[in-house]
Amino acid sequence: MQGTIIKGIAGFYYVRVEDEVYECKARGKFRNEGVTPLIGDAVSIEVDYDNQDTNYAYKQGHIVEIFERKNKLVRPPVANVDQGIVVFAVTYPQIHLDLLDRFLIMMEIEGIKPYIALNKIDGAPRETYEYIVKGYEQSGYKVLLVSAKKQIGLDDLRAVLKDKISFFAGPSGVGKSTLLNSIEPHLKLQTGDVSEKIKRGKHTTRHVELLPFSEGGYVLDTPGFTSLQFETIDQDELKYYFPEFKPFEGKCKFNGCSHIHEPKCAVKEALERGELFKLRYDNYVTYYNQLKETRKW
Ligand SMILES: Nc1nc2c(ncn2[C@@H]2O[C@H](COP(=O)(O)OP(=O)(O)OP(=O)(O)O)[C@@H](O)[C@H]2O)c(=O)[nH]1
Ligand SMILES: [Mg+2]
Ligand SMILES: [Zn+2]
C-alpha cells in the first residue's frame, strides 16, 4: 500500500493511506542506509496482519520503501512540499519586509512556489498596506488578502491549497493557526494571544504534522520564525532568485552584471522608470553585500 507520512513521534511514523492512518516503524535497512523518513515522504507500507491489537486506535505496519523526494526542507523538516504560504499580519505584529524577502528567496532556491498571505485585514484600512500588495504583485507574486477572524478571502486561500502539500510559515502571532482553523474548523489548532506570546517568548505552535485538507491535499502549520538565513548561495547567484529581474536578463551592457554599480544596467533603468519595487531592490543590494562579506571570511 502507498501513503504519505503525516507525523512522526518517538520512532513511529503515521502513514495516511486514503482515509486510514497506520502506525508504522521503519525497516532496519533505512537506518543502515542512513535514511531517515520525513513528514511528507511518499512511502510504501506493509501491514502487520498477524499482529493487530483491535483495541488500539491505529492499525500497525512497516515502512518498506521511501519514494524519491521532490525536495526536502530543513525548517520545517518536511519532504515533497509544493508550496509555502508565508503569512504576515497587516496590523500586529508589524510586517517585516526583510523577513518576507528572505522567505521568498529561500523558496526560490528550493524551487517551492511561494504565496504571500496578508492576514488581519479586518484591522487596518487598505491604504496602509497597499504598497506591499502592489510591490509584490509587481514582482510576480500572488498576494492573498485575508482575515481569519472575519472570514474574508478564505475561498481564494482554499483554491490555492487544493490538492497540494502546502506549509504555512511566518512570524509568531500573525495568525497561521487561526487561519487554518478558519478554513478547517475541525482542526482545532491551538492559537494564542500575541502579547502573551511576546511576554512568555513562546510560540503557540510547536510540533509539525501534515493535516489532510478536506478539499484534497495537505497543510502544515509551523511555529513562527524570527530570522531566516540563506548563506548557502554565492552573491552572483542571488539575482536569479528575484523573478522580477528575469525580463532584463541579458539586456545589461556587461555580461554577469550584478545590477548594482555597473553602467547601462537594464535592471537599474527599470528601477528608475518605477517598474520595480524599490524596497525589494534595496534588500537585494543588502543581501548581495552580506553574501560577499560571508565569502570573504
Ligand atoms: N483581528 C484579527 N486577529 C486575528 C486574526 N487572525 C488571528 N488573529 C489573532 O492573532 C493571534 C495569534 O494567532 P495565532 O493563530 O496563534 O498565530 P500563529 O501565527 O499561529 O502564532 P505561532 O503559532 O506562535 O507561530 C490570536 O490572538 C488570534 O485571535 C484576524 O484575521 N484578525
Ligand atoms: Mg500557530
Ligand atoms: Zn544589470
Short mmCIF file of C-alpha atoms and ligand atoms in Angstrom, two decimals:
data_model
loop_
_atom_site.label_atom_id
_atom_site.label_comp_id
_atom_site.label_asym_id
_atom_site.label_seq_id
_atom_site.Cartn_x
_atom_site.Cartn_y
_atom_site.Cartn_z
CA MET A 1 0.00 0.00 0.00
CA GLN A 2 1.17 3.51 -0.71
CA GLY A 3 0.63 6.50 1.51
CA THR A 4 2.09 9.69 2.96
CA ILE A 5 3.87 10.16 6.29
CA ILE A 6 1.85 12.78 8.16
CA LYS A 7 3.66 12.79 11.50
CA GLY A 8 6.44 11.17 13.41
CA ILE A 9 6.61 10.54 17.15
CA ALA A 10 9.36 8.67 19.00
CA GLY A 11 10.35 6.29 16.24
CA PHE A 12 6.81 5.77 14.95
CA TYR A 13 5.65 7.18 11.65
CA TYR A 14 1.98 7.77 10.97
CA VAL A 15 1.17 6.95 7.38
CA ARG A 16 -2.10 8.00 5.79
CA VAL A 17 -3.46 5.70 3.12
CA GLU A 18 -6.70 7.08 1.73
CA ASP A 19 -8.70 7.81 4.89
CA GLU A 20 -6.91 5.43 7.22
CA VAL A 21 -3.80 6.15 9.30
CA TYR A 22 -1.30 3.38 10.05
CA GLU A 23 1.24 3.48 12.84
CA CYS A 24 4.48 2.27 11.31
CA LYS A 25 8.06 1.53 12.15
CA ALA A 26 10.74 1.94 9.52
CA ARG A 27 12.51 -1.18 8.37
CA GLY A 28 16.06 -1.53 9.70
CA LYS A 29 17.52 -1.16 6.22
CA PHE A 30 16.74 2.57 6.23
CA ARG A 31 18.83 3.11 9.34
CA ASN A 32 21.65 1.08 7.81
CA GLU A 33 21.48 3.24 4.69
CA GLY A 34 21.38 6.41 6.78
CA VAL A 35 17.92 7.36 5.55
CA THR A 36 15.50 8.98 7.98
CA PRO A 37 11.84 9.01 6.96
CA LEU A 38 10.41 12.52 6.86
CA ILE A 39 6.95 14.00 7.10
CA GLY A 40 5.68 14.35 3.54
CA ASP A 41 7.50 11.25 2.31
CA ALA A 42 5.57 9.09 -0.10
CA VAL A 43 6.06 5.56 1.18
CA SER A 44 5.08 2.01 0.63
CA ILE A 45 3.97 0.08 3.72
CA GLU A 46 3.23 -3.49 4.70
CA VAL A 47 0.50 -4.07 7.26
CA ASP A 48 1.36 -6.43 10.14
CA TYR A 49 -1.74 -8.61 9.68
CA ASP A 50 -0.83 -11.23 12.25
CA ASN A 51 -0.11 -8.73 14.97
CA GLN A 52 -3.05 -6.33 15.35
CA ASP A 53 -4.48 -5.19 18.67
CA THR A 54 -8.12 -4.49 17.85
CA ASN A 55 -8.47 -2.19 20.87
CA TYR A 56 -5.71 0.06 19.62
CA ALA A 57 -6.51 3.29 17.75
CA TYR A 58 -4.21 2.52 14.83
CA LYS A 59 -3.52 -0.42 12.61
CA GLN A 60 0.16 -1.21 12.58
CA GLY A 61 2.67 -1.74 9.83
CA HIS A 62 6.16 -1.20 8.48
CA ILE A 63 7.56 1.26 6.01
CA VAL A 64 9.24 -0.82 3.32
CA GLU A 65 10.04 1.82 0.72
CA ILE A 66 10.54 5.57 0.59
CA PHE A 67 9.98 7.04 -2.86
CA GLU A 68 12.33 9.60 -4.32
CA ARG A 69 11.81 13.07 -2.84
CA LYS A 70 10.92 16.09 -4.97
CA ASN A 71 12.55 18.31 -2.35
CA LYS A 72 13.43 18.40 1.32
CA LEU A 73 13.22 21.30 3.74
CA VAL A 74 15.22 21.54 6.95
CA ARG A 75 12.98 24.00 8.72
CA PRO A 76 10.28 22.71 8.93
CA PRO A 77 11.65 19.17 8.43
CA VAL A 78 9.39 18.02 5.62
CA ALA A 79 9.69 16.45 2.16
CA ASN A 80 7.77 16.95 -1.06
CA VAL A 81 6.08 20.27 -0.32
CA ASP A 82 4.56 22.01 -3.33
CA GLN A 83 4.15 25.48 -1.92
CA GLY A 84 4.84 27.74 1.03
CA ILE A 85 2.26 30.24 2.23
CA VAL A 86 4.04 32.99 4.09
CA VAL A 87 1.68 34.80 6.44
CA PHE A 88 2.08 38.31 7.80
CA ALA A 89 -0.40 40.49 9.66
CA VAL A 90 -1.27 43.97 8.40
CA THR A 91 -1.83 45.08 12.00
CA TYR A 92 0.26 43.36 14.63
CA PRO A 93 2.96 42.01 14.77
CA GLN A 94 4.26 44.54 12.28
CA ILE A 95 5.22 43.37 8.78
CA HIS A 96 8.90 42.74 8.41
CA LEU A 97 9.74 43.03 4.68
CA ASP A 98 13.26 41.78 5.27
CA LEU A 99 11.86 38.51 6.60
CA LEU A 100 9.37 38.35 3.76
CA ASP A 101 12.08 38.77 1.12
CA ARG A 102 14.34 36.24 2.82
CA PHE A 103 11.49 33.74 2.85
CA LEU A 104 10.77 34.32 -0.85
CA ILE A 105 14.44 33.86 -1.76
CA MET A 106 14.57 30.62 0.24
CA MET A 107 11.56 29.30 -1.64
CA GLU A 108 13.10 30.29 -4.99
CA ILE A 109 16.32 28.48 -4.03
CA GLU A 110 14.37 25.35 -3.04
CA GLY A 111 12.13 25.56 -6.10
CA ILE A 112 8.97 25.72 -3.99
CA LYS A 113 6.18 28.04 -5.10
CA PRO A 114 5.60 30.83 -2.57
CA TYR A 115 2.36 32.68 -1.85
CA ILE A 116 2.01 35.71 0.37
CA ALA A 117 -1.00 35.93 2.69
CA LEU A 118 -1.66 39.21 4.46
CA ASN A 119 -3.91 38.42 7.42
CA LYS A 120 -5.92 40.55 9.87
CA ILE A 121 -7.19 42.88 7.11
CA ASP A 122 -10.23 43.44 9.36
CA GLY A 123 -7.97 45.62 11.50
CA ALA A 124 -6.38 48.10 9.06
CA PRO A 125 -7.52 50.17 6.06
CA ARG A 126 -6.20 49.04 2.68
CA GLU A 127 -4.18 52.27 2.13
CA THR A 128 -1.85 51.26 4.94
CA TYR A 129 -0.65 48.08 3.20
CA GLU A 130 -1.48 48.80 -0.45
CA TYR A 131 2.19 49.50 -1.31
CA ILE A 132 3.07 45.98 -0.19
CA VAL A 133 0.32 44.39 -2.30
CA LYS A 134 1.40 46.43 -5.34
CA GLY A 135 5.10 45.91 -4.78
CA TYR A 136 4.89 42.14 -4.52
CA GLU A 137 2.36 41.69 -7.30
CA GLN A 138 4.66 43.77 -9.48
CA SER A 139 7.46 41.37 -8.50
CA GLY A 140 5.42 38.43 -9.73
CA TYR A 141 3.94 37.06 -6.51
CA LYS A 142 0.36 36.28 -5.67
CA VAL A 143 -0.83 38.19 -2.61
CA LEU A 144 -3.86 36.86 -0.74
CA LEU A 145 -5.70 39.33 1.45
CA VAL A 146 -7.41 37.52 4.29
CA SER A 147 -8.99 37.82 7.67
CA ALA A 148 -9.25 34.64 9.70
CA LYS A 149 -11.38 36.47 12.21
CA LYS A 150 -13.93 37.92 9.76
CA GLN A 151 -13.67 35.05 7.26
CA ILE A 152 -12.56 37.25 4.38
CA GLY A 153 -10.67 35.89 1.36
CA LEU A 154 -10.78 32.30 2.54
CA ASP A 155 -12.17 30.87 -0.70
CA ASP A 156 -9.14 32.16 -2.61
CA LEU A 157 -6.90 30.57 0.00
CA ARG A 158 -8.79 27.26 -0.25
CA ALA A 159 -8.38 27.29 -4.03
CA VAL A 160 -4.61 27.72 -3.63
CA LEU A 161 -4.38 24.83 -1.14
CA LYS A 162 -6.50 22.32 -3.03
CA ASP A 163 -4.66 19.11 -3.98
CA LYS A 164 -1.26 20.45 -2.94
CA ILE A 165 1.09 19.94 0.01
CA SER A 166 1.40 23.43 1.50
CA PHE A 167 3.11 24.76 4.57
CA PHE A 168 2.25 27.89 6.48
CA ALA A 169 5.16 29.96 7.70
CA GLY A 170 5.64 33.41 9.18
CA PRO A 171 6.41 35.14 12.47
CA SER A 172 4.69 34.14 15.69
CA GLY A 173 1.31 35.79 16.21
CA VAL A 174 0.41 36.57 12.60
CA GLY A 175 -2.46 34.08 12.74
CA LYS A 176 -1.24 30.99 10.87
CA SER A 177 -3.06 28.55 13.14
CA THR A 178 -6.17 30.75 13.33
CA LEU A 179 -6.30 30.82 9.53
CA LEU A 180 -6.06 27.05 9.31
CA ASN A 181 -8.80 26.70 11.92
CA SER A 182 -11.00 29.07 9.90
CA ILE A 183 -10.74 27.04 6.72
CA GLU A 184 -10.87 23.70 8.52
CA PRO A 185 -12.75 24.17 11.84
CA HIS A 186 -12.37 20.54 12.90
CA LEU A 187 -8.60 21.02 13.20
CA LYS A 188 -8.91 22.95 16.46
CA LEU A 189 -5.27 24.02 16.39
CA GLN A 190 -4.14 25.87 19.45
CA THR A 191 -3.84 29.63 18.99
CA GLY A 192 -2.59 32.29 21.33
CA ASP A 193 -2.73 35.93 22.18
CA VAL A 194 0.06 37.98 20.59
CA SER A 195 1.03 39.87 23.75
CA GLU A 196 1.09 36.60 25.69
CA LYS A 197 3.45 35.09 23.13
CA ILE A 198 5.83 38.00 23.46
CA LYS A 199 5.66 38.03 27.25
CA ARG A 200 6.43 34.35 27.56
CA GLY A 201 8.64 34.26 24.48
CA LYS A 202 6.74 31.19 23.49
CA HIS A 203 5.24 30.14 20.22
CA THR A 204 1.86 28.52 20.39
CA THR A 205 2.52 26.00 17.62
CA ARG A 206 5.42 23.71 18.39
CA HIS A 207 5.17 20.40 16.55
CA VAL A 208 4.83 19.71 12.84
CA GLU A 209 2.22 17.48 11.30
CA LEU A 210 0.64 17.23 7.86
CA LEU A 211 -3.07 17.86 8.17
CA PRO A 212 -5.35 16.48 5.47
CA PHE A 213 -7.20 19.31 3.73
CA SER A 214 -10.83 18.31 3.16
CA GLU A 215 -10.78 19.53 -0.45
CA GLY A 216 -7.68 17.45 -1.21
CA GLY A 217 -4.01 17.84 -0.33
CA TYR A 218 -2.30 18.57 2.97
CA VAL A 219 -1.49 21.62 5.04
CA LEU A 220 1.29 22.01 7.54
CA ASP A 221 1.25 24.52 10.36
CA THR A 222 4.68 25.59 11.63
CA PRO A 223 5.96 27.50 14.67
CA GLY A 224 6.66 31.17 14.00
CA PHE A 225 10.18 32.13 12.90
CA THR A 226 12.13 35.17 13.96
CA SER A 227 15.01 35.02 11.48
CA LEU A 228 15.93 33.30 8.23
CA GLN A 229 19.35 32.64 6.74
CA PHE A 230 20.38 31.66 3.26
CA GLU A 231 24.15 31.51 3.41
CA THR A 232 24.50 28.61 1.03
CA ILE A 233 24.49 30.62 -2.18
CA ASP A 234 27.03 32.78 -3.95
CA GLN A 235 26.34 36.52 -4.22
CA ASP A 236 26.44 36.29 -8.02
CA GLU A 237 23.68 33.70 -7.96
CA LEU A 238 21.36 35.85 -5.86
CA LYS A 239 19.87 37.75 -8.83
CA TYR A 240 18.37 34.55 -10.23
CA TYR A 241 16.12 34.30 -7.18
CA PHE A 242 14.46 37.65 -7.91
CA PRO A 243 11.86 36.74 -10.55
CA GLU A 244 11.24 40.40 -11.42
CA PHE A 245 14.81 40.65 -12.81
CA LYS A 246 14.15 37.89 -15.34
CA PRO A 247 12.77 40.06 -18.18
CA PHE A 248 16.03 42.05 -18.12
CA GLU A 249 18.42 39.12 -18.23
CA GLY A 250 20.98 39.58 -20.98
CA LYS A 251 19.93 43.20 -21.55
CA CYS A 252 22.58 44.86 -19.40
CA LYS A 253 25.72 46.22 -21.06
CA PHE A 254 28.02 43.93 -19.08
CA ASN A 255 27.93 40.18 -19.03
CA GLY A 256 27.42 38.94 -15.48
CA CYS A 257 26.08 42.35 -14.41
CA SER A 258 25.28 42.37 -10.69
CA HIS A 259 22.68 45.13 -11.28
CA ILE A 260 24.33 47.23 -8.59
CA HIS A 261 27.02 49.60 -9.84
CA GLU A 262 27.54 48.75 -13.50
CA PRO A 263 26.65 51.40 -16.11
CA LYS A 264 23.87 50.76 -18.65
CA CYS A 265 22.19 48.23 -16.37
CA ALA A 266 18.71 47.26 -17.59
CA VAL A 267 17.55 46.45 -14.06
CA LYS A 268 18.58 49.84 -12.68
CA GLU A 269 16.97 51.57 -15.64
CA ALA A 270 13.72 49.70 -14.96
CA LEU A 271 14.00 50.70 -11.32
CA GLU A 272 14.31 54.35 -12.33
CA ARG A 273 11.24 54.03 -14.54
CA GLY A 274 9.36 52.75 -11.48
CA GLU A 275 8.87 49.28 -12.93
CA LEU A 276 10.47 47.50 -9.98
CA PHE A 277 9.67 47.58 -6.28
CA LYS A 278 12.34 49.80 -4.72
CA LEU A 279 12.24 48.28 -1.22
CA ARG A 280 12.88 44.83 -2.61
CA TYR A 281 15.68 46.04 -4.85
CA ASP A 282 17.27 47.66 -1.78
CA ASN A 283 17.06 44.33 0.04
CA TYR A 284 18.71 42.70 -2.96
CA VAL A 285 21.67 45.05 -2.63
CA THR A 286 21.87 44.46 1.12
CA TYR A 287 21.85 40.65 0.76
CA TYR A 288 24.34 40.82 -2.09
CA ASN A 289 26.79 42.70 0.10
CA GLN A 290 26.15 40.40 3.05
CA LEU A 291 26.83 37.31 0.95
CA LYS A 292 30.00 38.90 -0.41
CA GLU A 293 31.21 39.58 3.15
CA THR A 294 30.43 35.99 4.14
CA ARG A 295 32.54 34.73 1.21
CA LYS A 296 35.49 36.86 2.22
CA TRP A 297 35.59 35.32 5.64
N1 LIG B 1 -8.02 40.87 14.32
C1 LIG B 1 -7.62 39.68 13.92
N2 LIG B 1 -6.95 38.88 14.78
C2 LIG B 1 -6.52 37.68 14.32
C3 LIG B 1 -6.80 37.24 13.00
N3 LIG B 1 -6.23 36.02 12.84
C4 LIG B 1 -5.64 35.72 14.02
N4 LIG B 1 -5.82 36.70 14.93
C5 LIG B 1 -5.33 36.71 16.33
O1 LIG B 1 -3.90 36.69 16.33
C6 LIG B 1 -3.41 35.99 17.48
C7 LIG B 1 -2.35 34.98 17.07
O2 LIG B 1 -2.93 33.94 16.32
P1 LIG B 1 -2.23 32.50 16.13
O3 LIG B 1 -3.07 31.80 15.12
O4 LIG B 1 -1.98 31.83 17.42
O5 LIG B 1 -0.83 32.92 15.48
P2 LIG B 1 0.32 31.96 14.88
O6 LIG B 1 0.81 32.64 13.67
O7 LIG B 1 -0.21 30.59 14.72
O8 LIG B 1 1.44 32.01 16.02
P3 LIG B 1 2.56 30.88 16.42
O9 LIG B 1 1.90 29.56 16.50
O10 LIG B 1 3.06 31.34 17.74
O11 LIG B 1 3.63 30.96 15.36
C8 LIG B 1 -4.64 35.37 18.14
O12 LIG B 1 -4.98 36.18 19.25
C9 LIG B 1 -5.69 35.44 17.06
O13 LIG B 1 -7.02 35.54 17.58
C10 LIG B 1 -7.54 38.11 12.12
O14 LIG B 1 -7.84 37.84 10.97
N5 LIG B 1 -7.92 39.31 12.66
MG MG B 2 0.38 28.77 15.48
ZN ZN B 3 22.35 44.87 -14.68
#
